[in-house]
Coordinates of C-alpha atoms and ligand atoms in Angstrom, one line a residue:
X418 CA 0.0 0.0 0.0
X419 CA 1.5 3.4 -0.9
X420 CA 2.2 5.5 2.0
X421 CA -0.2 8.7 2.3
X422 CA 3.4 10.9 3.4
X423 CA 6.9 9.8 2.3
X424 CA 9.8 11.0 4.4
X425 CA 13.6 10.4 3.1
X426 CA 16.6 11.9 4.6
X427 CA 14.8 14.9 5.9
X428 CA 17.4 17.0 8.1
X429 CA 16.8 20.2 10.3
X430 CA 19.8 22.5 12.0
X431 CA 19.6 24.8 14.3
X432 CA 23.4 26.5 14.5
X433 CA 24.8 23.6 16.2
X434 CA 22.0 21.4 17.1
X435 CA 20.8 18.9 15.0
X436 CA 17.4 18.8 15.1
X437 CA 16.4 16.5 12.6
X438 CA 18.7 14.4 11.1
X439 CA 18.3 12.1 8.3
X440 CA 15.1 10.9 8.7
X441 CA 12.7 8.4 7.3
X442 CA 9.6 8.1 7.9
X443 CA 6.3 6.6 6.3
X444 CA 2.7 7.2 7.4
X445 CA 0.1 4.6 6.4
X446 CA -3.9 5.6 5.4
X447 CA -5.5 4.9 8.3
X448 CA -3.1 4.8 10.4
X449 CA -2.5 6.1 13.9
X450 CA 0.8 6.9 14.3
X451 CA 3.2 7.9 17.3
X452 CA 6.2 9.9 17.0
X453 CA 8.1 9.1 20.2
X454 CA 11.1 10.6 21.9
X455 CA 12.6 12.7 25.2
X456 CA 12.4 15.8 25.6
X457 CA 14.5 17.8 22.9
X458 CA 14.4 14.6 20.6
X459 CA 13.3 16.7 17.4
X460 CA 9.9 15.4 17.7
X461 CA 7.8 19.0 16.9
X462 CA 10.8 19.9 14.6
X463 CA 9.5 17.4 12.6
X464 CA 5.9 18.0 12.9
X465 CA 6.9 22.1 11.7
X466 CA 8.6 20.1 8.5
X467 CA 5.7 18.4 7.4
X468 CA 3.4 21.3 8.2
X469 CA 5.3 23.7 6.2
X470 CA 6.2 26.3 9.1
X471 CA 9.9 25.5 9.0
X472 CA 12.1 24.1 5.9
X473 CA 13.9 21.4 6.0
X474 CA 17.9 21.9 4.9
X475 CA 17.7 18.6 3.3
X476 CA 15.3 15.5 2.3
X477 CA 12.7 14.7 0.6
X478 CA 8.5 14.3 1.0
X479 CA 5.8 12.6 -0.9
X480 CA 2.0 13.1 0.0
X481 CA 0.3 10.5 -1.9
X482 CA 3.0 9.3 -4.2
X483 CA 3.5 12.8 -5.6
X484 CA 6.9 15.3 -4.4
X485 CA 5.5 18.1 -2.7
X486 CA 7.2 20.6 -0.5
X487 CA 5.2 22.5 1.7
X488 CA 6.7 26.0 2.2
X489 CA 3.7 27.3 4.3
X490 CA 1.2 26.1 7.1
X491 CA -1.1 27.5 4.4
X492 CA 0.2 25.2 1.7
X493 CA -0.4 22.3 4.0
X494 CA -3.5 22.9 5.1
X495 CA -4.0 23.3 1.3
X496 CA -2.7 19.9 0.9
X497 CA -5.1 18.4 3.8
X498 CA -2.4 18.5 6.8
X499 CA -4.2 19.6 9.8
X500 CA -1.8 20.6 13.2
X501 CA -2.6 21.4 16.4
X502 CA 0.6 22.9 18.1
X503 CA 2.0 22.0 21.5
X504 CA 2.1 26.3 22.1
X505 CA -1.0 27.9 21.3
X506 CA -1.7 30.1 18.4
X507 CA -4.7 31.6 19.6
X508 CA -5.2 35.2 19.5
X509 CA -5.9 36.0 23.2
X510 CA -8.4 39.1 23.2
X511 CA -10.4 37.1 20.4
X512 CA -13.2 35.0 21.0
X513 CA -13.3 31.3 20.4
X514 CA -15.0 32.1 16.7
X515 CA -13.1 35.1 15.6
X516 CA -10.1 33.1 16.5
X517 CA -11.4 29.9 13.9
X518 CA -12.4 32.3 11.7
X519 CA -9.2 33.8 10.9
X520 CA -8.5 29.9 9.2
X521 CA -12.3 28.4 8.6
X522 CA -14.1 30.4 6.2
X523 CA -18.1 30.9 6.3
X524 CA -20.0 33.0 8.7
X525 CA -19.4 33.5 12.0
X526 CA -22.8 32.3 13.3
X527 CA -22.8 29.1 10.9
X528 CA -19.3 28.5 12.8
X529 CA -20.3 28.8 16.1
X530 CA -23.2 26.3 15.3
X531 CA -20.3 24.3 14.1
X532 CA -18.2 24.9 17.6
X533 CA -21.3 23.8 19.4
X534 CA -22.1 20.3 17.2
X535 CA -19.0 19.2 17.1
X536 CA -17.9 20.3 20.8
X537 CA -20.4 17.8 21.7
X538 CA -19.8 15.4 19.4
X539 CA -16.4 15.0 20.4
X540 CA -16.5 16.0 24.0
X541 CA -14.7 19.0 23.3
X542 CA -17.4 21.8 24.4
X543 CA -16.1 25.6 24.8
X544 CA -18.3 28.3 24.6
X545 CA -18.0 30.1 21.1
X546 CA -18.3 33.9 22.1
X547 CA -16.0 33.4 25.2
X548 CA -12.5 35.7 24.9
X549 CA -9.6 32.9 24.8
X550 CA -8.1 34.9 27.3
X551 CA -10.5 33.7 30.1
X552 CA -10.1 30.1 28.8
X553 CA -8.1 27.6 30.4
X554 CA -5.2 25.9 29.2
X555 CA -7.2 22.5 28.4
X556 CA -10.1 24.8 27.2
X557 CA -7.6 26.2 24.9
X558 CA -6.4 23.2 23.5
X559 CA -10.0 22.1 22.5
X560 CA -10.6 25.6 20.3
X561 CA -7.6 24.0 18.5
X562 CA -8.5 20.4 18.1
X563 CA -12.0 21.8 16.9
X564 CA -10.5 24.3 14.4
X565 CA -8.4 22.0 13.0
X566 CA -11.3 19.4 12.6
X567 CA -13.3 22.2 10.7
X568 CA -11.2 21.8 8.1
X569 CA -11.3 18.5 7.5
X570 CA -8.0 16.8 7.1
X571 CA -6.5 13.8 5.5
X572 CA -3.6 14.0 8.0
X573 CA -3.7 15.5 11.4
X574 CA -1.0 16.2 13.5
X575 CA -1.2 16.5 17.1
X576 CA 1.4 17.1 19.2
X577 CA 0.9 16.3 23.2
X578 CA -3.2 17.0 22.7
X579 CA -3.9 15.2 25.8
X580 CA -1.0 16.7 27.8
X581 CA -4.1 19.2 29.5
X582 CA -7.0 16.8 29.0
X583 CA -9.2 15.7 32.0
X584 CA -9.1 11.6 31.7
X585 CA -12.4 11.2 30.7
X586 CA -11.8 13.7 27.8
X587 CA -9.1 11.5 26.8
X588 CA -11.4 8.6 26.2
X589 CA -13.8 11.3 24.2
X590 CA -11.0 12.3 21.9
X591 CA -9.6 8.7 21.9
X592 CA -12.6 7.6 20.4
X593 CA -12.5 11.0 17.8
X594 CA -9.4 10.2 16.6
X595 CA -10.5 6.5 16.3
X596 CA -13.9 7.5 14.3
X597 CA -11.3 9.9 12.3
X598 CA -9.4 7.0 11.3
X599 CA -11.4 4.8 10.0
X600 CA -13.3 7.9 8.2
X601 CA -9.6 7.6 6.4
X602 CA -7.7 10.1 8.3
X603 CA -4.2 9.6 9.4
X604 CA -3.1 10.9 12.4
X605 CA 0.2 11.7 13.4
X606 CA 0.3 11.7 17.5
X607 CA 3.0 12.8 19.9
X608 CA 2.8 11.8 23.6
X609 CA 4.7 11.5 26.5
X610 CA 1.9 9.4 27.9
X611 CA 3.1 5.7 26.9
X612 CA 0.0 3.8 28.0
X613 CA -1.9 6.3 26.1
X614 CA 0.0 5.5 22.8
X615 CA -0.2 1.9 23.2
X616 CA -4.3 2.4 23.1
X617 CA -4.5 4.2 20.4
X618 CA -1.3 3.9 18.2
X619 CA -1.0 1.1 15.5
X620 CA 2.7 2.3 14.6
X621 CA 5.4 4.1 16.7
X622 CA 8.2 5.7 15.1
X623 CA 11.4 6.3 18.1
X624 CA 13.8 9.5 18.0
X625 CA 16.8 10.2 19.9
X626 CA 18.9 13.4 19.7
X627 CA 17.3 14.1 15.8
X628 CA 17.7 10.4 15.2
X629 CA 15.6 7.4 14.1
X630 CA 16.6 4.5 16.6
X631 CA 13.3 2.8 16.4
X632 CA 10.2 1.4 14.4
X633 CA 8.0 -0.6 16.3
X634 CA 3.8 -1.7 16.4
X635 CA 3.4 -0.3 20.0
X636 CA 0.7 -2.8 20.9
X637 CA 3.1 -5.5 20.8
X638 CA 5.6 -3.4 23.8
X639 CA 4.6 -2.8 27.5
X640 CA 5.0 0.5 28.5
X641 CA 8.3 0.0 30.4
X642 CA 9.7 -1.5 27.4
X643 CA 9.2 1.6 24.8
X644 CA 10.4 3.9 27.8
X645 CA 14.1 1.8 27.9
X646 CA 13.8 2.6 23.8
X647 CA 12.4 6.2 24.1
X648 CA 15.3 7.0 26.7
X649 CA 17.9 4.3 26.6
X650 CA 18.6 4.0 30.5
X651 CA 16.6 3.1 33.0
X652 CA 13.5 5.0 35.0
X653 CA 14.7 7.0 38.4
X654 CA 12.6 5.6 41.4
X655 CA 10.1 7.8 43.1
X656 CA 12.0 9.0 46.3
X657 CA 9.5 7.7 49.5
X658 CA 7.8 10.4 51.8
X659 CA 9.8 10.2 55.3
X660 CA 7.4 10.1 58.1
X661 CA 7.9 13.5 59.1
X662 CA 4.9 15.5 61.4
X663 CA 4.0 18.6 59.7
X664 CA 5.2 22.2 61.3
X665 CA 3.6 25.3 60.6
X666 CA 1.1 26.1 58.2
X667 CA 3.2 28.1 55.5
X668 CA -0.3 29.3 53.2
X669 CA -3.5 29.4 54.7
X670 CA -6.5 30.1 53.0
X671 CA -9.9 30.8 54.5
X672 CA -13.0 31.5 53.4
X673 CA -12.3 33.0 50.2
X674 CA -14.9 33.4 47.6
X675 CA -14.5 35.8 44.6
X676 CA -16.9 36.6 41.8
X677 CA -14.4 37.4 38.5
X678 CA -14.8 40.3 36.8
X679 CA -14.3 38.8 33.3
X680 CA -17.8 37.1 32.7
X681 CA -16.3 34.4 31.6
X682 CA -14.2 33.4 34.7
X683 CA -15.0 31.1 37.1
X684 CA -16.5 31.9 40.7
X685 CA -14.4 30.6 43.4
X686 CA -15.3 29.6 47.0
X687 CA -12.3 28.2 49.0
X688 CA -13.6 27.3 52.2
X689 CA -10.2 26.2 53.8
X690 CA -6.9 25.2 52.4
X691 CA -4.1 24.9 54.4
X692 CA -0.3 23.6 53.4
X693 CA 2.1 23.1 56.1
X694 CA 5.9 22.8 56.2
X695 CA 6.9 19.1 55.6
X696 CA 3.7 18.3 53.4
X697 CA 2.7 18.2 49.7
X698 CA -0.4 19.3 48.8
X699 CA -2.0 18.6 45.5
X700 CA -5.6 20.0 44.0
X701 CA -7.0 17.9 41.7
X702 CA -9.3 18.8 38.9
X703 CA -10.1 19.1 35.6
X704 CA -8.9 22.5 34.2
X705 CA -11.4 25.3 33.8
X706 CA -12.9 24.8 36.9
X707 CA -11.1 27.6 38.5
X708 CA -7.6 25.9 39.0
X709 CA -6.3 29.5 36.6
X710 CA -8.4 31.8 39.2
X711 CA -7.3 30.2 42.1
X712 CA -3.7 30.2 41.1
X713 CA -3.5 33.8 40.2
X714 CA -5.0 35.1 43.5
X715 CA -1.9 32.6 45.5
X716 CA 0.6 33.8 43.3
X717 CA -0.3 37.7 43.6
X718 CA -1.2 37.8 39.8
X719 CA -4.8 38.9 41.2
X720 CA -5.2 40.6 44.6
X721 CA -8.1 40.7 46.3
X722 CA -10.0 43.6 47.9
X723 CA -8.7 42.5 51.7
X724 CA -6.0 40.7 52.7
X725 CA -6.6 38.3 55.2
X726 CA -8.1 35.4 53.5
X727 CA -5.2 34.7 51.8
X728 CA -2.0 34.1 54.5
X729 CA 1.4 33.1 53.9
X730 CA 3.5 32.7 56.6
X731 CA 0.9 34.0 59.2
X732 CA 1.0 37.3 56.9
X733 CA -2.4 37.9 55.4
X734 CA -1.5 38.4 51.7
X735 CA -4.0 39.1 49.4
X736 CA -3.6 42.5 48.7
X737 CA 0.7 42.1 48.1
X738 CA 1.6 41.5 44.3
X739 CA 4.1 38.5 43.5
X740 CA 7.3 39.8 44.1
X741 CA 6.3 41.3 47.6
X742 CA 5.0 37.5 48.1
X743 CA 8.5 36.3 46.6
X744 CA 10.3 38.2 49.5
X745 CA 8.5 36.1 51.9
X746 CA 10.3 33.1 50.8
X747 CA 7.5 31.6 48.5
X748 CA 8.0 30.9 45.1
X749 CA 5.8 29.8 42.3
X750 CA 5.5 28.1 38.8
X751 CA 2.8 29.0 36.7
X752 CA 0.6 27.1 34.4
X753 CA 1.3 29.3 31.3
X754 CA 5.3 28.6 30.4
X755 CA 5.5 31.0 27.7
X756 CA 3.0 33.8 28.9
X757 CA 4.4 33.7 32.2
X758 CA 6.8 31.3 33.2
X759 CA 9.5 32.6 30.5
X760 CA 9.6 35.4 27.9
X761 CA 10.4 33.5 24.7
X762 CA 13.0 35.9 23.4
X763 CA 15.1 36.5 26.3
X764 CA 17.8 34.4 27.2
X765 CA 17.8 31.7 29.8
X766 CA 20.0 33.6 32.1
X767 CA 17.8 37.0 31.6
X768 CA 14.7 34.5 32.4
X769 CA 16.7 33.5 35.5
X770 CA 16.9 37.1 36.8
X771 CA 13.6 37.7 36.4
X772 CA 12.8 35.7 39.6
X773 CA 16.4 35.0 41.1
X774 CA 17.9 38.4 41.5
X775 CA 17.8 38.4 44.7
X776 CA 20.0 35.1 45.3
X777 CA 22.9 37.9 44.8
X778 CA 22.7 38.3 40.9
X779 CA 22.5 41.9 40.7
X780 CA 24.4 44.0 43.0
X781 CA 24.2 47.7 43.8
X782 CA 21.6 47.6 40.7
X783 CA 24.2 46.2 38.4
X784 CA 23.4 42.7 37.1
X785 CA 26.7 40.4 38.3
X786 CA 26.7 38.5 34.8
X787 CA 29.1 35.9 36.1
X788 CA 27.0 35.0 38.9
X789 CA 24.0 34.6 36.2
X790 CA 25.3 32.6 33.8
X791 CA 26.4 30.2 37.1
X792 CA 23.3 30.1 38.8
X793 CA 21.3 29.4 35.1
X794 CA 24.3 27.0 34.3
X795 CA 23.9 24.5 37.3
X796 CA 19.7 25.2 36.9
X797 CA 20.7 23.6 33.5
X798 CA 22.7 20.6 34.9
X799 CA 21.1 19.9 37.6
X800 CA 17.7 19.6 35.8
X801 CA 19.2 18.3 32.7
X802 CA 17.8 21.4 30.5
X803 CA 18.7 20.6 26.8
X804 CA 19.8 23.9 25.4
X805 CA 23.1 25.2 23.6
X806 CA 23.6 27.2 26.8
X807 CA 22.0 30.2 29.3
X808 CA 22.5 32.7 26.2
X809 CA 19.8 30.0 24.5
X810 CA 16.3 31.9 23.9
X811 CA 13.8 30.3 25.6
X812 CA 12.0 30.1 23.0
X813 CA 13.9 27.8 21.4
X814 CA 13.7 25.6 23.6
X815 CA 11.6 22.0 23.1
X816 CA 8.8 22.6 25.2
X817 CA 9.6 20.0 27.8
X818 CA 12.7 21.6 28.4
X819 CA 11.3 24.7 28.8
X820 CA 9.3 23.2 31.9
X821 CA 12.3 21.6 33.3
X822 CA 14.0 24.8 33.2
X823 CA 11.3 26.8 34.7
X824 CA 10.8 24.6 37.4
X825 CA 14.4 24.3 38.0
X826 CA 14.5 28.1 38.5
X827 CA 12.1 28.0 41.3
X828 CA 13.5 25.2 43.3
X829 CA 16.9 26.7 43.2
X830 CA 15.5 29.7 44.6
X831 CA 15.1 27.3 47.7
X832 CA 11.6 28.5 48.8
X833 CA 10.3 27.5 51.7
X834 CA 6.5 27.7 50.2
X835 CA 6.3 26.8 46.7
X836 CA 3.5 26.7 44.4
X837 CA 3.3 25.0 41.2
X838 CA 0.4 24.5 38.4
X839 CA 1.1 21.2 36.4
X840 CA 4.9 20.2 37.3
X841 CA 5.8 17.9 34.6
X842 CA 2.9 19.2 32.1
X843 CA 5.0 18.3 28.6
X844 CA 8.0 16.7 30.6
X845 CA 9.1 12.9 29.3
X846 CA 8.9 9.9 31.5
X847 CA 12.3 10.0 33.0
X848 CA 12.4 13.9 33.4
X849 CA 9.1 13.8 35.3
X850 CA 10.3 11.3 37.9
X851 CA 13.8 13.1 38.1
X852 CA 10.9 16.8 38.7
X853 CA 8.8 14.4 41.3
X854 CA 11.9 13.7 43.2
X855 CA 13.4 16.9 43.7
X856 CA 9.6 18.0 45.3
X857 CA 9.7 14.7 47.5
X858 CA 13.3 15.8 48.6
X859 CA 11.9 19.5 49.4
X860 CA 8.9 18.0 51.4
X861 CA 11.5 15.9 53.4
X862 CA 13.6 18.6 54.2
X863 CA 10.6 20.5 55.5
X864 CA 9.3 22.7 52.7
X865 CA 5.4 23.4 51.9
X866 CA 4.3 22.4 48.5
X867 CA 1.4 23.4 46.9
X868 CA 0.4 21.6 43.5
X869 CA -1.9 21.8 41.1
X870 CA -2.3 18.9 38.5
X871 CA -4.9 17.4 36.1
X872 CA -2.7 14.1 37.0
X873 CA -3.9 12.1 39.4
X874 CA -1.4 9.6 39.3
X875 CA 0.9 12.4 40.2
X876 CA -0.9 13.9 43.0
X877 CA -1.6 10.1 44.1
X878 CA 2.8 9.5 44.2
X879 CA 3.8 12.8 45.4
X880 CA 1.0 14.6 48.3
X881 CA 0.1 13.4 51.5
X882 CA -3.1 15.1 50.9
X883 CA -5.6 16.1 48.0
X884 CA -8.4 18.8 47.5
X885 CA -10.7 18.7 44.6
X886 CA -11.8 22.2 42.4
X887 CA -15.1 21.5 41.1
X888 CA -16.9 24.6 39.4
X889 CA -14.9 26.9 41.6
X890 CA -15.7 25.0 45.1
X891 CA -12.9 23.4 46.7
X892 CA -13.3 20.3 48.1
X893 CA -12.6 19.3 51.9
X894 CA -9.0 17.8 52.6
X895 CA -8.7 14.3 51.7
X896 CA -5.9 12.0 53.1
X897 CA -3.8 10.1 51.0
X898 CA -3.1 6.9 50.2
X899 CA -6.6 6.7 52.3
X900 CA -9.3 7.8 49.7
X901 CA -9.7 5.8 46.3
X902 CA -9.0 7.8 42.8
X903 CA -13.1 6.6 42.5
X904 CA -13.6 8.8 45.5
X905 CA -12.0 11.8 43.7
X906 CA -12.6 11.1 40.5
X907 CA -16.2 11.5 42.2
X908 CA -15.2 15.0 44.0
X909 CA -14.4 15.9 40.1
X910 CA -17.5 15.5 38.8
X911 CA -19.3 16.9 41.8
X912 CA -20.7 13.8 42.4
X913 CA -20.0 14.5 46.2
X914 CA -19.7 17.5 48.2
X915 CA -22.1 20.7 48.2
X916 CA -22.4 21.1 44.6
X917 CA -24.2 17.4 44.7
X918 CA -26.7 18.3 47.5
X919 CA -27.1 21.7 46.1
Ligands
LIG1422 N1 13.9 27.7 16.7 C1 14.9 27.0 17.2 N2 16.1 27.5 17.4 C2 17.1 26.8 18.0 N3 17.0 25.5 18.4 C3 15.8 24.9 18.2 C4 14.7 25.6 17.6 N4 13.6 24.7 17.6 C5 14.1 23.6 18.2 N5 15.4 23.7 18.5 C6 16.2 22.6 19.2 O1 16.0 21.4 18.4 C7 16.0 20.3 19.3 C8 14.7 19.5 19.1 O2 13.6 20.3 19.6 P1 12.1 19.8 19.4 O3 11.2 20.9 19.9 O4 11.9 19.3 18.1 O5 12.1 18.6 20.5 P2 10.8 17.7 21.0 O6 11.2 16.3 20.7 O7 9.6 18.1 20.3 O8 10.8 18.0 22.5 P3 9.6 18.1 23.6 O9 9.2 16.7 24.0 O10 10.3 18.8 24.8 O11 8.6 19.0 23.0 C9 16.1 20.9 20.7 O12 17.5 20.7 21.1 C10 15.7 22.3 20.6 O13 16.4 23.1 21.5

């Protein structure tokens, strides 16, 4: 059977990295097919090739038998190659429609019938005249999956869709993707999520550093087994909880509600929420129901109009702005690398001073450049950050490395309360364990943690206790490894708790 796309030799450099490099690849009608790799691997390098947003400096590619050489997203799309990036390319102060618009053509309203059928058709529901900017992350990543459907594909490329996905959601775009294929689109799928591409993936194409090391019907390989191939070592261990009493409680929150002021935002009402030194605490949650509001009023990013329900350190907060927060020894990673956790075009050692300038990188207002480049340096090492060096942009970095690097920052800043939305969102396998074990090794040594993730395998290795956000109401503390993932998965769909009885 002739291949729908023909890859041979295809190469990508970046100065002196080596993206891409010589690579074959061929991608069956019908065919589900994984591209899998670490972090930095050249996995979205290739993705950009196909789709026509970068060029390759050599190789060749055949869609359907014929040469073609895509020099434009526009030319793909032309072609019937659909993408759905791992960064957004919304247009914030756009609503959902204007945003498809600016790709889909017909009327607005006939689109945001469109939105709405197949939102529920795929479990992928967003409301059409909401600003992306009061959408979250996973809310986000749904506009794109459904903008991309609109134009009906032959291939569709998604790179980490699920990486934001509630589970359930998952399973709803599982099945899409599976009703897509056998509709005779091909799907080309990149995941960290290994069990996830053994479900869905008939084919699994392996890269390392820019490399093909691997071809392989993923079905036929237990999860363990592709990870040795994906990474070529073995997995780091999770590092056990020491039985240690919890001291202090470093936040406190109490009986906080706030009302947004952007109508599309999500009312919040935190009855209690405490994190103590010595403890990780995780929120569970699918994303939208208030995990973005919530962690912009901890982090400062939002103030409220009085302080006190908000405490860190005994100090009632909620009026302070981040970096007065900072200076009480808390620290925080948000959900948004690019928006906020980094600014793309700075280096890695300017996005270092941007929270670390007071570990003595700038002196007497002068920025000690040495001291910089060391600090961003060992973040680098220590957190195995894949980059040419701290003069690297960040925002050429692969998005997992990105992550590592951001929450590398924060850790070296040794808080002793640290906050973080979605740790090892986009991370590989063996990166996330290496990011779970440097929390477990704060908690023993006595720091609060505070973390937010759609995971609940994570939260279930790393916290000694969970809350649930369900439409903005968090739920009561709940012990860990005592309550079941049924019991929260419950708390999630407000199948318990007040919303239930209300
Ligand atoms: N625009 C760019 N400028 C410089 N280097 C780049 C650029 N884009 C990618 N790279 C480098 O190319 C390599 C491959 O990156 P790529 O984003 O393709 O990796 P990936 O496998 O998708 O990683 P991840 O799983 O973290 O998303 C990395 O070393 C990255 O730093």
């Amino acid at each position: 059977m002739q291949p729908l796309l023909r890859l041979r030799g295809v190469s990508k450099t970046y100065g002196q990295v080596a993206a891409n490099a010589a690579i074959d690849l061929d991608v069956m009608p019908n065919s589900i097919h994984a591209i899998l790799g670490e972090n930095g691997a050249g996995k979205s390098t290739l993705m950009k090739l196909i789709y026509g947003v970068e060029t390759a400096d050599e190789g060749s590619m055949e869609w359907n038998g014929q040469p073609v050489r895509p020099g434009s997203a526009a030319e793909a799309r032309a072609l019937g190659i659909g993408m759905v990036f791992q960064h957004f390319s919304l247009f914030e102060t756009l609503t959902v429609v204007e945003n498809i618009a600016l790709v889909v053509p017909g009327r607005k309203a006939a689109i945001a019938a469109r939105v709405r059928e197949l939102g529920a058709r795929y479990g992928l529901e967003v409301n059409p005249a909401a600003l992306v900017h009061s959408l979250s992350v996973g809310e986000r990543q749904r506009v794109e999956i459904l903008r991309c459907l609109m134009l009906e594909p032959r291939l569709l490329i998604l790179d980490e869709p699920t990486s934001v996905l509630a589970p359930q959601n998952v399973e709803l775009l599982f099945q899409t993707l599976r009703r897509l294929r056998d509709s005779g689109v091909s799907i080309l799928f990149i995941s960290h999520k290994l069990e996830e591409i053994r479900a869905l993936c008939d084919r699994a194409t392996i890269l390392r550093g820019g490399r093909v090391t691997g071809e392989v019907d993923p079905r036929d390989h237990s999860a363990h087994a592709l990870a040795t191939l994906m990474i070529g070592r073995a997995m780091p261990q999770p590092l056990p909880a020491e039985p240690i009493a919890p001291g202090n409680a470093l936040l406190e929150i109490t009986g906080l509600t706030c009302v947004p002021e952007d109508p599309f935002g999500v009312t919040l009402s935190v009855p209690s929420l405490q994190v103590r030194a010595g403890e990780i605490v995780g929120i569970a949650g699918v994303s939208g129901n208030g995990q973005r509001e919530l962690a912009a009023l901890i982090s400062g990013e939002d103030r409220l109009p009085l302080g006190d329900a908000i405490r860190i350190k005994a100090r009632p907060v909620g009026r302070m702005g981040t970096s007065a927060r900072r200076k009480l020894g808390f620290a925080f990673v948000p959900e948004d690398r690019l928006g906020r956790g980094a600014v793309p075009d700075m280096s890695l050692a300017d996005n270092t001073l941007l929270t670390a300038h007071r570990r003595g990188l700038v002196r007497h207002g002068l920025i000690d450049r040495r001291r910089e480049a060391a600090f961003t340096k060992s973040c680098m090492t220590d957190f195995d950050v894949r980059a040419s060096g701290p003069e690297a942009e960040a925002g050429s970095l692969s998005g997992g490395n990105l992550q590592k690097f951001i929450m590398g920052r924060e850790i070296m800043l040794e808080p002793d309360l640290l906050f973080v939305a979605q740790p090892t969102w986009g991370v590989d396998i063996g990166a996330a364990a290496q990011i779970r074990r440097r929390l477990a090794a704060m908690r023993n040594a006595g720091k609060a943690i505070l973390v937010i993730s759609e995971e609940l395998e994570e939260l279930f290795e790393i916290c000694d206790r969970l809350h649930v956000l369900h439409h903005g109401h968090l739920s009561p503390s709940l012990p860990l490894p005592e309550t079941s993932a049924e019991e929260i998965g419950e708390w999630m769909i407000g199948a318990r708790g007040a919303n239930h009885a209300a």
